[in-house]
Coordinates of C-alpha atoms and ligand atoms in Angstrom, one line a residue:
Chain A
M17 CA 32.0 -19.2 -45.7
D18 CA 35.5 -20.1 -46.9
F19 CA 38.2 -20.3 -44.3
R20 CA 40.8 -22.1 -46.4
G21 CA 44.2 -20.7 -45.8
R22 CA 43.0 -18.2 -43.2
D23 CA 45.0 -17.2 -40.1
I24 CA 43.3 -17.3 -36.7
I25 CA 45.1 -14.7 -34.7
S26 CA 42.6 -12.7 -32.7
I27 CA 38.9 -12.9 -31.9
R28 CA 38.7 -9.3 -33.2
D29 CA 39.3 -10.7 -36.7
L30 CA 36.1 -12.7 -36.6
T31 CA 32.6 -11.5 -37.2
R32 CA 29.6 -12.7 -35.2
E33 CA 28.5 -14.8 -38.2
E34 CA 31.9 -16.4 -38.6
I35 CA 32.1 -17.3 -35.0
S36 CA 28.6 -18.9 -35.2
F37 CA 29.7 -20.8 -38.3
I38 CA 32.8 -22.2 -36.6
L39 CA 30.7 -23.2 -33.6
D40 CA 28.2 -25.0 -35.9
R41 CA 31.0 -26.9 -37.5
A42 CA 32.4 -27.8 -34.0
E43 CA 29.1 -29.2 -33.1
E44 CA 29.1 -31.4 -36.2
M45 CA 32.6 -32.5 -35.3
E46 CA 31.5 -33.5 -31.9
K47 CA 28.3 -35.3 -33.0
S48 CA 29.6 -37.0 -36.1
P49 CA 33.4 -36.9 -36.5
P50 CA 34.3 -37.1 -40.2
G51 CA 37.2 -39.5 -40.0
N52 CA 40.6 -39.0 -41.5
V53 CA 39.9 -35.9 -43.6
L54 CA 43.3 -34.4 -42.8
R55 CA 45.3 -37.5 -43.6
G56 CA 48.7 -36.5 -45.0
K57 CA 48.5 -33.0 -43.5
I58 CA 51.1 -31.9 -40.9
L59 CA 50.5 -29.5 -38.1
A60 CA 53.6 -27.7 -36.6
C61 CA 53.3 -26.8 -32.9
L62 CA 55.7 -24.0 -32.0
F63 CA 55.4 -23.6 -28.3
Y64 CA 57.8 -21.0 -27.0
E65 CA 56.4 -21.4 -23.5
P66 CA 54.9 -24.6 -22.1
S67 CA 51.2 -25.1 -22.1
T68 CA 50.5 -28.7 -22.0
R69 CA 46.7 -28.5 -22.0
T70 CA 46.5 -26.3 -25.2
R71 CA 49.2 -28.3 -27.0
L72 CA 47.6 -31.7 -26.2
S73 CA 44.2 -30.4 -27.3
F74 CA 45.6 -29.3 -30.7
E75 CA 47.5 -32.6 -31.1
A76 CA 44.4 -34.6 -30.3
A77 CA 42.3 -32.5 -32.7
M78 CA 44.8 -33.0 -35.6
K79 CA 45.1 -36.8 -34.9
R80 CA 41.4 -37.3 -34.7
L81 CA 41.2 -36.0 -38.2
G82 CA 44.0 -38.3 -39.4
G83 CA 46.8 -35.7 -39.5
E84 CA 50.3 -35.6 -38.2
V85 CA 51.9 -33.3 -35.6
I86 CA 55.5 -32.1 -35.3
G87 CA 56.9 -29.4 -33.1
F88 CA 58.7 -28.3 -30.0
T89 CA 58.1 -26.7 -26.6
E90 CA 60.7 -24.3 -25.2
A91 CA 61.1 -23.4 -21.6
G92 CA 60.2 -19.7 -21.8
V93 CA 61.5 -16.2 -22.5
S94 CA 65.1 -17.0 -21.8
S95 CA 65.3 -19.6 -24.5
V96 CA 63.5 -17.3 -26.9
A97 CA 66.2 -14.6 -26.3
K98 CA 69.0 -17.1 -27.1
G99 CA 67.5 -18.9 -30.1
E100 CA 67.2 -18.0 -33.7
S101 CA 64.8 -15.3 -34.7
L102 CA 61.1 -16.1 -34.8
I103 CA 61.0 -15.0 -38.4
D104 CA 63.7 -17.4 -39.4
T105 CA 62.1 -20.3 -37.5
V106 CA 58.8 -19.7 -39.2
R107 CA 60.4 -19.6 -42.6
T108 CA 62.0 -22.9 -41.9
V109 CA 59.0 -24.7 -40.4
E110 CA 56.6 -23.7 -43.1
G111 CA 58.6 -25.8 -45.4
Y112 CA 57.8 -28.9 -43.3
S113 CA 54.1 -28.4 -42.6
D114 CA 50.6 -27.3 -43.7
V115 CA 49.6 -25.2 -40.7
I116 CA 51.4 -23.6 -37.8
V117 CA 50.1 -23.3 -34.2
I118 CA 52.2 -20.9 -32.2
R119 CA 52.3 -20.0 -28.5
H120 CA 54.8 -17.2 -27.6
P121 CA 55.4 -15.1 -24.5
R122 CA 55.5 -11.8 -26.4
E123 CA 52.3 -10.0 -27.6
G124 CA 52.0 -9.8 -31.4
A125 CA 54.2 -12.8 -32.1
A126 CA 51.4 -14.7 -33.9
R127 CA 50.4 -11.8 -36.1
L128 CA 54.1 -11.4 -37.1
C129 CA 54.3 -15.1 -38.0
A130 CA 51.1 -14.9 -40.0
G131 CA 52.6 -12.0 -42.0
I132 CA 55.6 -14.1 -42.9
A133 CA 54.3 -17.6 -43.4
D134 CA 52.5 -18.6 -46.6
I135 CA 50.7 -21.3 -44.7
P136 CA 48.0 -20.5 -42.2
V137 CA 48.9 -19.7 -38.6
I138 CA 46.8 -20.2 -35.5
N139 CA 47.5 -18.2 -32.4
A140 CA 47.6 -20.4 -29.3
G141 CA 48.4 -17.5 -27.0
D142 CA 50.7 -14.4 -27.5
G143 CA 51.8 -13.1 -24.2
S144 CA 48.9 -11.3 -22.5
N145 CA 47.2 -10.5 -25.7
Q146 CA 45.0 -13.1 -27.4
H147 CA 44.2 -16.8 -27.3
P148 CA 41.3 -17.1 -29.8
T149 CA 40.8 -20.9 -29.7
Q150 CA 40.3 -20.6 -25.9
T151 CA 37.7 -18.0 -26.5
L152 CA 36.0 -20.1 -29.1
L153 CA 35.9 -23.1 -26.9
D154 CA 34.5 -21.0 -24.0
L155 CA 31.8 -19.7 -26.4
Y156 CA 31.2 -23.3 -27.6
T157 CA 30.8 -24.5 -24.1
I158 CA 28.2 -21.8 -23.3
R159 CA 26.3 -22.4 -26.5
R160 CA 26.4 -26.1 -26.1
E161 CA 25.2 -26.0 -22.5
K162 CA 22.7 -23.0 -22.7
N163 CA 21.7 -23.2 -26.4
R164 CA 22.4 -19.5 -26.9
L165 CA 25.1 -16.8 -26.3
D166 CA 23.0 -13.8 -25.3
V167 CA 23.2 -15.0 -21.7
D168 CA 23.4 -13.3 -18.3
V169 CA 27.0 -14.0 -17.5
A170 CA 29.2 -13.0 -14.5
I171 CA 33.0 -13.0 -14.9
L172 CA 34.9 -13.4 -11.6
G173 CA 38.5 -13.0 -10.7
D174 CA 41.6 -11.3 -12.0
L175 CA 40.1 -9.1 -14.8
K176 CA 43.1 -6.9 -15.1
Y177 CA 45.7 -9.4 -16.4
G178 CA 43.5 -12.3 -17.4
R179 CA 43.7 -12.3 -21.2
T180 CA 41.0 -15.0 -21.5
V181 CA 38.4 -12.8 -19.9
H182 CA 39.2 -9.8 -22.1
S183 CA 38.6 -11.8 -25.4
L184 CA 35.7 -13.7 -23.9
A185 CA 33.9 -10.6 -22.8
Y186 CA 34.6 -8.9 -26.1
A187 CA 33.1 -11.9 -28.0
L188 CA 30.1 -12.3 -25.7
G189 CA 29.6 -8.6 -26.3
M190 CA 29.2 -9.3 -30.0
F191 CA 26.3 -11.6 -29.1
N192 CA 24.8 -9.0 -26.9
A193 CA 25.3 -10.8 -23.6
R194 CA 24.6 -9.0 -20.3
I195 CA 27.9 -9.1 -18.4
T196 CA 28.6 -8.6 -14.7
L197 CA 32.2 -8.2 -13.8
I198 CA 33.4 -9.1 -10.3
S199 CA 37.0 -8.5 -9.2
P200 CA 39.0 -7.6 -6.2
R201 CA 40.1 -4.0 -5.9
G202 CA 43.1 -3.4 -8.0
L203 CA 42.3 -6.2 -10.4
E204 CA 39.4 -4.5 -12.2
M205 CA 39.2 -4.7 -16.0
P206 CA 41.2 -1.9 -17.5
R207 CA 39.0 1.1 -18.7
E208 CA 40.3 0.7 -22.2
V209 CA 39.3 -2.9 -22.5
L210 CA 35.9 -2.1 -20.9
S211 CA 35.1 0.5 -23.5
D212 CA 36.0 -1.9 -26.3
I213 CA 33.7 -4.5 -24.9
K214 CA 30.8 -2.0 -24.6
K215 CA 31.5 -0.9 -28.2
A216 CA 31.2 -4.6 -29.3
G217 CA 27.7 -4.6 -27.9
A218 CA 27.7 -5.9 -24.4
E219 CA 25.6 -4.6 -21.5
I220 CA 28.1 -4.4 -18.7
Q221 CA 28.2 -3.7 -15.0
E222 CA 30.8 -3.9 -12.3
V223 CA 30.1 -5.1 -8.8
T224 CA 32.1 -6.3 -5.9
S225 CA 29.8 -8.9 -4.3
L226 CA 29.7 -12.4 -5.7
E227 CA 26.8 -13.6 -3.6
E228 CA 24.3 -11.1 -4.8
T229 CA 25.2 -11.6 -8.4
L230 CA 24.9 -15.4 -8.3
K231 CA 21.1 -15.5 -8.2
G232 CA 20.5 -13.7 -11.5
I233 CA 23.0 -15.4 -13.9
D234 CA 23.1 -18.2 -16.4
V235 CA 26.9 -18.6 -16.5
L236 CA 29.6 -17.9 -13.9
Y237 CA 33.0 -17.7 -15.5
V238 CA 35.7 -18.0 -12.8
T239 CA 39.4 -17.2 -13.4
R240 CA 42.4 -17.6 -11.3
I241 CA 43.3 -15.0 -8.7
Q242 CA 47.1 -15.3 -8.6
R243 CA 48.8 -14.5 -5.3
E244 CA 51.7 -13.0 -7.1
R245 CA 49.5 -10.3 -8.7
F246 CA 48.9 -8.7 -5.3
P247 CA 51.3 -6.0 -4.2
D248 CA 50.7 -6.8 -0.6
M249 CA 49.9 -10.2 1.0
E250 CA 47.4 -8.8 3.5
E251 CA 45.3 -7.5 0.6
Y252 CA 45.4 -11.0 -0.9
E253 CA 44.4 -12.8 2.3
K254 CA 41.4 -10.4 2.5
V255 CA 40.1 -11.1 -1.0
K256 CA 41.0 -14.8 -1.1
G257 CA 38.0 -15.8 0.9
A258 CA 35.6 -13.4 -0.7
Y259 CA 36.2 -14.8 -4.1
R260 CA 36.1 -18.5 -3.3
L261 CA 33.1 -20.3 -4.6
T262 CA 31.7 -23.0 -2.3
A263 CA 28.8 -25.4 -2.7
D264 CA 26.8 -23.5 -0.1
M265 CA 26.7 -20.4 -2.2
L266 CA 24.9 -22.3 -5.0
R267 CA 21.7 -22.8 -3.1
D268 CA 19.6 -20.0 -4.7
V269 CA 21.1 -20.0 -8.1
R270 CA 19.1 -20.5 -11.4
E271 CA 18.4 -24.2 -12.0
G272 CA 20.5 -24.4 -15.2
M273 CA 23.3 -22.1 -14.1
I274 CA 26.7 -23.3 -15.2
I275 CA 30.2 -22.7 -13.8
L276 CA 33.2 -22.4 -16.1
H277 CA 36.9 -22.0 -15.5
P278 CA 39.8 -22.1 -18.0
L279 CA 41.8 -24.2 -15.6
P280 CA 44.1 -24.8 -13.9
R281 CA 42.4 -23.5 -10.8
V282 CA 44.1 -22.4 -7.6
D283 CA 41.5 -22.2 -4.9
E284 CA 38.8 -20.1 -6.5
I285 CA 36.4 -23.0 -6.7
S286 CA 36.4 -25.4 -3.8
P287 CA 36.5 -29.1 -4.8
E288 CA 33.0 -29.9 -3.4
V289 CA 31.5 -27.7 -6.2
D290 CA 32.9 -30.2 -8.8
S291 CA 30.1 -32.7 -8.0
T292 CA 27.3 -30.2 -8.3
K293 CA 25.2 -30.1 -11.5
H294 CA 26.5 -26.6 -12.1
A295 CA 30.1 -27.5 -12.6
R296 CA 31.0 -27.6 -16.3
Y297 CA 34.8 -26.8 -16.3
F298 CA 35.8 -30.3 -17.1
H299 CA 33.4 -30.5 -20.0
Q300 CA 34.8 -27.2 -21.1
V301 CA 38.3 -28.8 -21.5
K302 CA 36.9 -31.6 -23.5
Y303 CA 35.0 -29.2 -25.9
G304 CA 38.4 -27.7 -26.9
V305 CA 39.0 -30.7 -29.2
P306 CA 35.9 -30.5 -31.5
V307 CA 36.4 -26.7 -31.7
R308 CA 40.0 -27.1 -32.8
M309 CA 39.1 -30.0 -35.1
A310 CA 36.5 -27.7 -36.8
L311 CA 39.1 -24.9 -37.2
L312 CA 41.8 -27.2 -38.6
K313 CA 39.4 -28.7 -41.1
L314 CA 38.0 -25.3 -42.1
I315 CA 41.5 -23.9 -42.6
L316 CA 43.0 -26.8 -44.4
E317 CA 40.1 -28.3 -46.3
G318 CA 37.3 -25.8 -46.2
Chain B
M21 CA 46.3 35.3 -44.7
T22 CA 43.3 36.9 -43.1
I23 CA 44.5 36.6 -39.5
D24 CA 46.1 39.6 -38.1
M25 CA 49.3 38.2 -36.7
K26 CA 51.3 40.9 -35.0
V27 CA 54.6 39.5 -36.3
K28 CA 56.4 40.2 -39.5
K29 CA 56.0 37.9 -42.5
I30 CA 58.7 35.4 -43.0
K31 CA 60.9 35.5 -46.1
N32 CA 61.6 31.8 -46.7
G33 CA 60.2 28.9 -44.6
T34 CA 57.1 27.3 -43.5
V35 CA 53.9 28.5 -41.8
I36 CA 52.0 25.7 -40.0
D37 CA 48.5 27.0 -39.5
H38 CA 45.3 25.5 -38.0
I39 CA 47.2 23.6 -35.4
T40 CA 44.9 22.2 -32.7
A41 CA 45.0 24.7 -29.9
G42 CA 47.6 23.8 -27.3
Q43 CA 49.7 21.7 -29.6
A44 CA 52.1 24.3 -30.8
L45 CA 54.9 23.3 -28.4
N46 CA 54.5 19.6 -29.5
V47 CA 54.9 20.7 -33.1
L48 CA 58.1 22.4 -32.1
K49 CA 59.3 19.2 -30.6
I50 CA 58.5 17.2 -33.7
L51 CA 60.5 19.7 -35.7
G52 CA 63.4 19.4 -33.3
I53 CA 63.3 23.0 -32.4
T54 CA 64.8 23.4 -29.0
K55 CA 67.3 25.7 -27.3
E56 CA 70.1 24.1 -29.3
Y57 CA 68.4 24.7 -32.6
P58 CA 70.6 26.8 -34.9
K59 CA 69.7 30.4 -35.1
T60 CA 66.4 30.3 -36.9
T61 CA 63.5 32.6 -36.1
V62 CA 60.5 30.7 -34.9
T63 CA 57.3 32.4 -34.2
V64 CA 54.6 30.7 -32.2
A65 CA 51.1 32.0 -31.7
M66 CA 48.8 30.2 -29.4
N67 CA 45.0 30.3 -28.9
V68 CA 44.4 32.4 -31.9
P69 CA 40.6 32.8 -32.6
S70 CA 39.7 30.7 -35.7
G71 CA 36.4 30.4 -37.4
K72 CA 36.9 26.8 -38.3
L73 CA 38.4 25.5 -35.1
G74 CA 37.4 28.0 -32.4
F75 CA 41.0 28.5 -31.4
K76 CA 44.1 27.4 -33.0
D77 CA 47.9 27.6 -32.8
I78 CA 50.3 28.8 -35.5
V79 CA 54.0 28.1 -35.9
K80 CA 56.2 29.9 -38.4
V81 CA 59.7 28.6 -39.0
E82 CA 62.1 30.7 -41.0
G83 CA 64.4 29.0 -43.5
R84 CA 63.1 25.5 -43.4
E85 CA 60.7 23.3 -45.4
L86 CA 59.3 20.2 -43.7
E87 CA 59.9 16.5 -44.5
A88 CA 57.3 13.9 -45.1
E89 CA 57.9 12.2 -41.8
E90 CA 57.5 15.5 -39.9
L91 CA 54.2 16.1 -41.6
D92 CA 53.0 12.6 -40.6
K93 CA 53.9 13.3 -37.0
I94 CA 52.1 16.6 -37.1
S95 CA 49.0 15.0 -38.4
L96 CA 48.9 12.8 -35.3
I97 CA 48.4 15.7 -32.9
A98 CA 47.0 18.4 -35.2
P99 CA 44.9 16.7 -37.9
D100 CA 43.6 20.0 -39.3
A101 CA 47.0 21.6 -39.7
T102 CA 47.8 23.3 -43.0
I103 CA 51.3 23.8 -44.3
N104 CA 52.2 26.9 -46.3
I105 CA 55.6 27.0 -47.9
I106 CA 56.9 30.5 -48.2
R107 CA 59.5 31.6 -50.7
D108 CA 60.4 35.3 -51.0
Y109 CA 57.4 36.3 -48.8
E110 CA 55.0 34.5 -51.1
V111 CA 53.0 31.3 -50.4
V112 CA 54.2 29.1 -53.1
E113 CA 52.6 25.9 -51.9
K114 CA 49.7 25.0 -49.5
K115 CA 49.4 21.5 -48.1
T116 CA 47.2 19.8 -45.6
V117 CA 48.5 17.0 -43.4
S118 CA 46.7 13.7 -43.7
L119 CA 46.6 10.9 -41.3
P120 CA 46.8 7.6 -43.0
E121 CA 44.5 4.7 -42.0
I122 CA 47.6 2.6 -41.2
L123 CA 50.6 4.3 -39.8
E124 CA 53.8 2.5 -40.6
G125 CA 57.2 2.9 -39.0
V126 CA 56.7 6.5 -37.7
L127 CA 56.1 5.6 -34.0
E128 CA 57.2 2.7 -31.7
C129 CA 54.7 0.6 -29.8
D130 CA 54.7 1.7 -26.2
N131 CA 54.1 -1.9 -25.0
P132 CA 57.6 -3.1 -23.9
N133 CA 56.6 -6.7 -24.5
C134 CA 55.4 -6.1 -28.0
I135 CA 57.1 -8.4 -30.6
T136 CA 58.1 -5.4 -32.7
H137 CA 60.8 -4.6 -30.2
F138 CA 62.4 -8.0 -30.5
E139 CA 62.1 -9.0 -34.2
A140 CA 62.9 -7.2 -37.4
A141 CA 59.4 -5.9 -37.9
K142 CA 58.3 -2.4 -38.8
S143 CA 55.8 -0.9 -36.3
Q144 CA 52.2 -0.7 -37.7
F145 CA 49.2 1.0 -36.1
I146 CA 45.6 1.2 -37.1
V147 CA 44.3 4.8 -36.7
E148 CA 41.1 4.1 -34.8
E149 CA 40.3 7.7 -33.9
K150 CA 41.8 10.9 -35.3
N151 CA 41.0 13.7 -32.9
P152 CA 42.2 13.1 -30.3
I153 CA 44.4 10.4 -31.7
K154 CA 43.9 6.8 -30.8
L155 CA 46.1 4.1 -32.4
R156 CA 46.1 0.4 -32.1
C157 CA 49.2 -1.7 -32.6
V158 CA 48.5 -4.2 -35.4
Y159 CA 50.7 -6.8 -33.6
C160 CA 50.1 -6.6 -29.8
E161 CA 46.6 -4.9 -30.2
R162 CA 47.4 -2.5 -27.4
S163 CA 46.1 1.0 -27.9
M164 CA 48.1 4.2 -27.7
D165 CA 46.6 7.6 -27.0
E166 CA 48.0 11.1 -27.4
E167 CA 50.1 10.9 -24.3
G168 CA 51.9 7.8 -25.6
V169 CA 52.4 9.5 -29.0
V170 CA 53.7 12.8 -27.7
K171 CA 56.2 11.1 -25.4
Q172 CA 58.0 9.9 -28.5
F173 CA 58.6 13.3 -30.1
Ligands
LIG13 ZN1 52.6 -3.4 -30.1

């Protein structure tokens, strides 16, 4: 499989075989890092909104392979509106670098850059659309911890606006996972996204009770429930408790059940869960580096 | 034509036949035919029995031939439509509309936060389903259905 020069914009662009291939390479990266194979290569990080975690992870990945990083982080939409056009910036930056990683508050920004730049572009989040390296690291974490991807998985939280869960559910669908969705009323997964995921191959059901679901799953993926998403505070107070995972709730779960979260968390997972054998969200963060190392090497060197 | 339309034939103009039943008024919108439209005779027939489609609509426009962009738009809501160009009461040309796999520039993405509204980029949609229409923006990946399409006419 030849990834040289390829853009990574959306999980939809990747086949099941390609995803498996990338995850295999990530595992090799983790187990036996290849050294400075990207020496002399430059990664340009164009962050039009702050995301420290993602940026540090890309920088660490590039540096572990001996490459260099340049770039900027802007404060948000206001600075985007003031500055030069994205198209002009990309044309300039591609003269300085070998690969571009972009994060932008508007949907479609990464695809637009990929169409303009002659060098490969990696999407590190375009508004509420895609964040394919997050999805790949989520998949990597599941495969690394469970040895397979056709798992029983429950996804909990804001399923309406949470972009990570849309792409993750879509990708898990490609691997025929059985997915249970749990969300407060009003934050259900949009019908449109749901039908896409079914088409991808997932067996999917929607429930409202977390406790009943917990017993029958291999993976619990928790996302933030943001207070500001709720039209009315009373509604928020009601669901807040119902979707808070505590250590008590883990008594009857499967032995090897793992809990993931893209972080940062608000209060969906209480801190005492961190010390249980099920908590894997900090491993998940760490796994982002080998996944991004694998992608950078595949794209730049093959 | 084999259909018995109880209206007189047009001398010069276009007959748009095999329009998906119920879409005739949207076709008029695409053609910009409103109250203010200069004095042109327009004949609309709706829910005409049709062997091929069950029912269909027909629009006849006197004194006008259609432009390529109008044909593209018609194909979005009436993929089976046929276009007959009439000159001196005779059909001089028959065309079918055809929906491309990728639709460029004809419509705008209805996601207000899509990058195409902020940068010099032509809109681009993948035609995922033809009847009824389902488009997906190449950039923001949001899908747009018939309602979103018709709004723009
Ligand atoms: Zn769009």
